mmCIF file of C-alpha atoms in Angstrom:
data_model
loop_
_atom_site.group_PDB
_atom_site.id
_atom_site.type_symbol
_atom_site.label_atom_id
_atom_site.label_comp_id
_atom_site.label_asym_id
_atom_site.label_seq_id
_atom_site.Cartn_x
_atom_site.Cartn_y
_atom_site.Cartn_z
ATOM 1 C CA UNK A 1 -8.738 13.552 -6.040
ATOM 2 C CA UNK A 2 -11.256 11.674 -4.109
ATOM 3 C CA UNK A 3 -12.956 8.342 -4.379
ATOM 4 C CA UNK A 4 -15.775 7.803 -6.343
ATOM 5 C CA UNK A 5 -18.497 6.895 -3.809
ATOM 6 C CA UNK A 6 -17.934 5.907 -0.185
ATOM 7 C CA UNK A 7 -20.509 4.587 2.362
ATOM 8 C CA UNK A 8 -20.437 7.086 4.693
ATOM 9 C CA UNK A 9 -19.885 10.664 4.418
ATOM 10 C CA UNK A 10 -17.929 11.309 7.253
ATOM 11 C CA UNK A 11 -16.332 9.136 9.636
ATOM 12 C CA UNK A 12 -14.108 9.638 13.085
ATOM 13 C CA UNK A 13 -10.980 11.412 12.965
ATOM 14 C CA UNK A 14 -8.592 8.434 14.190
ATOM 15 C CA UNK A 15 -4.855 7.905 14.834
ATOM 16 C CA UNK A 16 -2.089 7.561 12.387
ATOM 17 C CA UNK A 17 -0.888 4.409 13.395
ATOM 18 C CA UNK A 18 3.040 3.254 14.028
ATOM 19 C CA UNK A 19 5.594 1.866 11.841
ATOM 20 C CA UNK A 20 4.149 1.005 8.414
ATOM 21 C CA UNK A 21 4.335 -2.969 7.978
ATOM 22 C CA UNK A 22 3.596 -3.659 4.108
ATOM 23 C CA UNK A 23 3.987 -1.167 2.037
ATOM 24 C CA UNK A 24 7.815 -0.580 2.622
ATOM 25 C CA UNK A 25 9.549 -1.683 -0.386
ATOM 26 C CA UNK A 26 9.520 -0.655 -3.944
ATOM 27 C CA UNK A 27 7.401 -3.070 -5.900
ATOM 28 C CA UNK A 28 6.913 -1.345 -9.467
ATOM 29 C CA UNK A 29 9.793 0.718 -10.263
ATOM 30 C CA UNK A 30 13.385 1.524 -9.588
ATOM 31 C CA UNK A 31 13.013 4.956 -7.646
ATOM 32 C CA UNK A 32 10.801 6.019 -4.790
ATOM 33 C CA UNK A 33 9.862 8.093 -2.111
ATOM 34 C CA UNK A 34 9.360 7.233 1.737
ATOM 35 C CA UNK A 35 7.878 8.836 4.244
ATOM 36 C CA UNK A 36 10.078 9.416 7.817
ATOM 37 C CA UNK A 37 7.036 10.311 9.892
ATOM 38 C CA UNK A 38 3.114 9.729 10.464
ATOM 39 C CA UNK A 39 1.393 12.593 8.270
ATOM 40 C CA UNK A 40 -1.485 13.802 6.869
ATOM 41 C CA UNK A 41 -1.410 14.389 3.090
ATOM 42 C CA UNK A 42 -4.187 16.168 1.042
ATOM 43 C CA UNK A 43 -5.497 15.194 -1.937
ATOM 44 C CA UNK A 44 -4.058 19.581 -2.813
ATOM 45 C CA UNK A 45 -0.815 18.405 -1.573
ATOM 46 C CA UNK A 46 -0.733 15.340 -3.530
ATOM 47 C CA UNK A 47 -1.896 16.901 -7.096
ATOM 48 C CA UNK A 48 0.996 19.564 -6.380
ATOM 49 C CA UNK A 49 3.249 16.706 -5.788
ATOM 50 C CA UNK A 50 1.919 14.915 -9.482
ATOM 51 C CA UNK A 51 2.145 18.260 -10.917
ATOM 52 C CA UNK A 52 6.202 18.830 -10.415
ATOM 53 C CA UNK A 53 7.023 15.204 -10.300
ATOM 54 C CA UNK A 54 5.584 15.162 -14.410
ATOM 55 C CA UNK A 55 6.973 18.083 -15.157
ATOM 56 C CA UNK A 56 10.545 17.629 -14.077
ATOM 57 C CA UNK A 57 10.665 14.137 -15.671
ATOM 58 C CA UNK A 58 8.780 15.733 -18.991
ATOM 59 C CA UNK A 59 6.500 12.561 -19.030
ATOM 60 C CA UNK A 60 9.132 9.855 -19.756
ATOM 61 C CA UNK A 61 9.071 6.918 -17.688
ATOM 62 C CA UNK A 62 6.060 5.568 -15.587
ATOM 63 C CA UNK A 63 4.448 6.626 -12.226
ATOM 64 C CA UNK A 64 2.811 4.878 -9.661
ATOM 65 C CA UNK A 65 1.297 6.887 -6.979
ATOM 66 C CA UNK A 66 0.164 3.893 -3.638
ATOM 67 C CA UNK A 67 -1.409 6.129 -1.535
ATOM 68 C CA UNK A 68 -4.930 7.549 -2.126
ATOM 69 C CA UNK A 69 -6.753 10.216 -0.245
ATOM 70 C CA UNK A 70 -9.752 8.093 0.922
ATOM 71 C CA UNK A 71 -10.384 10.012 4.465
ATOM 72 C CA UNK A 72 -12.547 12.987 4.340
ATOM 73 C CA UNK A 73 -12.023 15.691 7.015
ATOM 74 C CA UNK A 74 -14.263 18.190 8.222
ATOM 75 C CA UNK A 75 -14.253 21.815 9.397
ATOM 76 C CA UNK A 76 -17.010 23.839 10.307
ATOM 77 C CA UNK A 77 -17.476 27.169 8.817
ATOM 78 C CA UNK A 78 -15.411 30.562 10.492
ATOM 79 C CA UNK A 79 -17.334 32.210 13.177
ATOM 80 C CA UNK A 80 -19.979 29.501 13.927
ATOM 81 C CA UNK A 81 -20.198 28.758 17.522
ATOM 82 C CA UNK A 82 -19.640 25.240 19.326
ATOM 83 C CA UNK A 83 -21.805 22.318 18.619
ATOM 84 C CA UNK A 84 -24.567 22.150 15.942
ATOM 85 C CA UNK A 85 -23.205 18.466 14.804
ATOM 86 C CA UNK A 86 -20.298 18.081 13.167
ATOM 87 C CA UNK A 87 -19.484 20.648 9.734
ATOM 88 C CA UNK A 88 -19.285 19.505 5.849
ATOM 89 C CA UNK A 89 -16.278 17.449 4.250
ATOM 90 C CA UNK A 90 -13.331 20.238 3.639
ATOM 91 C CA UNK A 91 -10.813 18.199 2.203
ATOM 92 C CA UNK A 92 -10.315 14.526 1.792
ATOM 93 C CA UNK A 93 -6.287 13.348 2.968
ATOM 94 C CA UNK A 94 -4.117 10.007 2.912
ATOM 95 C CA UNK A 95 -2.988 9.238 6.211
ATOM 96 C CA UNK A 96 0.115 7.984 5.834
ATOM 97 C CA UNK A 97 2.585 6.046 8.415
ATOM 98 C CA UNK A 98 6.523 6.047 8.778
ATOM 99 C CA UNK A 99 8.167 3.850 6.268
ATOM 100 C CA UNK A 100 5.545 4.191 3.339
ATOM 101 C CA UNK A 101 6.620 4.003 0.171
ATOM 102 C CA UNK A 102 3.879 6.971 -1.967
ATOM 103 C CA UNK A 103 5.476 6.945 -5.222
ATOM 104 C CA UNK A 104 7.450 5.144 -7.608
ATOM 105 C CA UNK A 105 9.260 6.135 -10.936
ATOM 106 C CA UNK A 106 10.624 4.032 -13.566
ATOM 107 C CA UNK A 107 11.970 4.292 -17.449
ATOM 108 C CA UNK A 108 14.021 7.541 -16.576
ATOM 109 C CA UNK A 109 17.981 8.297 -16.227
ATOM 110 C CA UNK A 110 18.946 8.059 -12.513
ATOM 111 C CA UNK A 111 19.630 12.102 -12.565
ATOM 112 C CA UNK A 112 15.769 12.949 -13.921
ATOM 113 C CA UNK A 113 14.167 10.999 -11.451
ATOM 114 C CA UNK A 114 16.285 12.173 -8.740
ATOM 115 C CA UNK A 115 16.213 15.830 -9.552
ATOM 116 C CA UNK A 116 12.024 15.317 -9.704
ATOM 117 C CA UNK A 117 12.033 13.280 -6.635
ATOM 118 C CA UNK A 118 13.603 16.144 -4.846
ATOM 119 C CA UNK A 119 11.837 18.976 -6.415
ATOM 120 C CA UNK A 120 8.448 17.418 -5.565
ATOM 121 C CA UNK A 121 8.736 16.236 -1.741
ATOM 122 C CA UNK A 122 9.044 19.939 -1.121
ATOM 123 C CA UNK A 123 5.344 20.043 -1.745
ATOM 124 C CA UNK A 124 5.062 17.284 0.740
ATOM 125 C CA UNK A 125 3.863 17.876 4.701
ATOM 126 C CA UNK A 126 6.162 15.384 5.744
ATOM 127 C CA UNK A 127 10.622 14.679 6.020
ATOM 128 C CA UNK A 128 10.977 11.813 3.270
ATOM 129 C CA UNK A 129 13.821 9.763 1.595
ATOM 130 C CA UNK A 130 14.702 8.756 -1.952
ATOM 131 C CA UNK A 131 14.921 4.742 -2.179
ATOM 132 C CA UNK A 132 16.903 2.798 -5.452
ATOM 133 C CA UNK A 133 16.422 -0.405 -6.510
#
């Protein structure tokens, strides 16, 4: 996963910002998943995530994934020594603040989307809660 075009090919590092503001609540479905604490999650992390969430729930119901890994992050290559501008795009991540809601599940039995819930945030960087509506 990683967007389609961006206007720059790199850009700074940053901060993971405090408390998440908007995107606390569940707006789609009936069952989510928040994130406790400022993170970093790949767009590796993420598919791993999709991967159990789908198979657990056997591809009943509906998902909606609101984060997107939009940041790219760079590395420079092993054994390359100190300066020589900055290295090539590794991996592209969502940062993602305290409170976020990053998935939502809906048109499954409580149990299912509990039991998938749990099995998936192991795949997950971050400590994270189960919400109901």
């Amino acid at each position: 996963m990683m967007p389609n075009r961006t206007k720059f090919r790199k850009v700074c590092k940053g901060r993971i910002g405090r408390l998440e503001t908007r995107s606390i609540d569940l707006r789609f479905g009936s069952y989510g998943l928040q994130v406790l604490e400022r993170s970093r999650i790949s767009a590796r992390q993420l598919e791993a995530f999709r991967r159990v969430l789908s198979r657990r729930t056997k591809r009943m119901g509906q998902v909606w994934f609101r984060v997107f890994p939009q940041k790219p992050y760079t590395s420079k290559p092993l054994e390359v020594r100190m300066g020589k501008g900055k290295g090539s795009v590794d991996y592209w991540a969502a940062d993602v603040r305290p409170g976020r809601v990053i998935v939502e599940l809906d048109g499954i039995p409580e149990s299912v989307a509990i039991d998938a819930l749990q099995g998936a945030r192991a795949k997950l960087p971050c400590t994270s809660r189960i919400l109901r509506s």
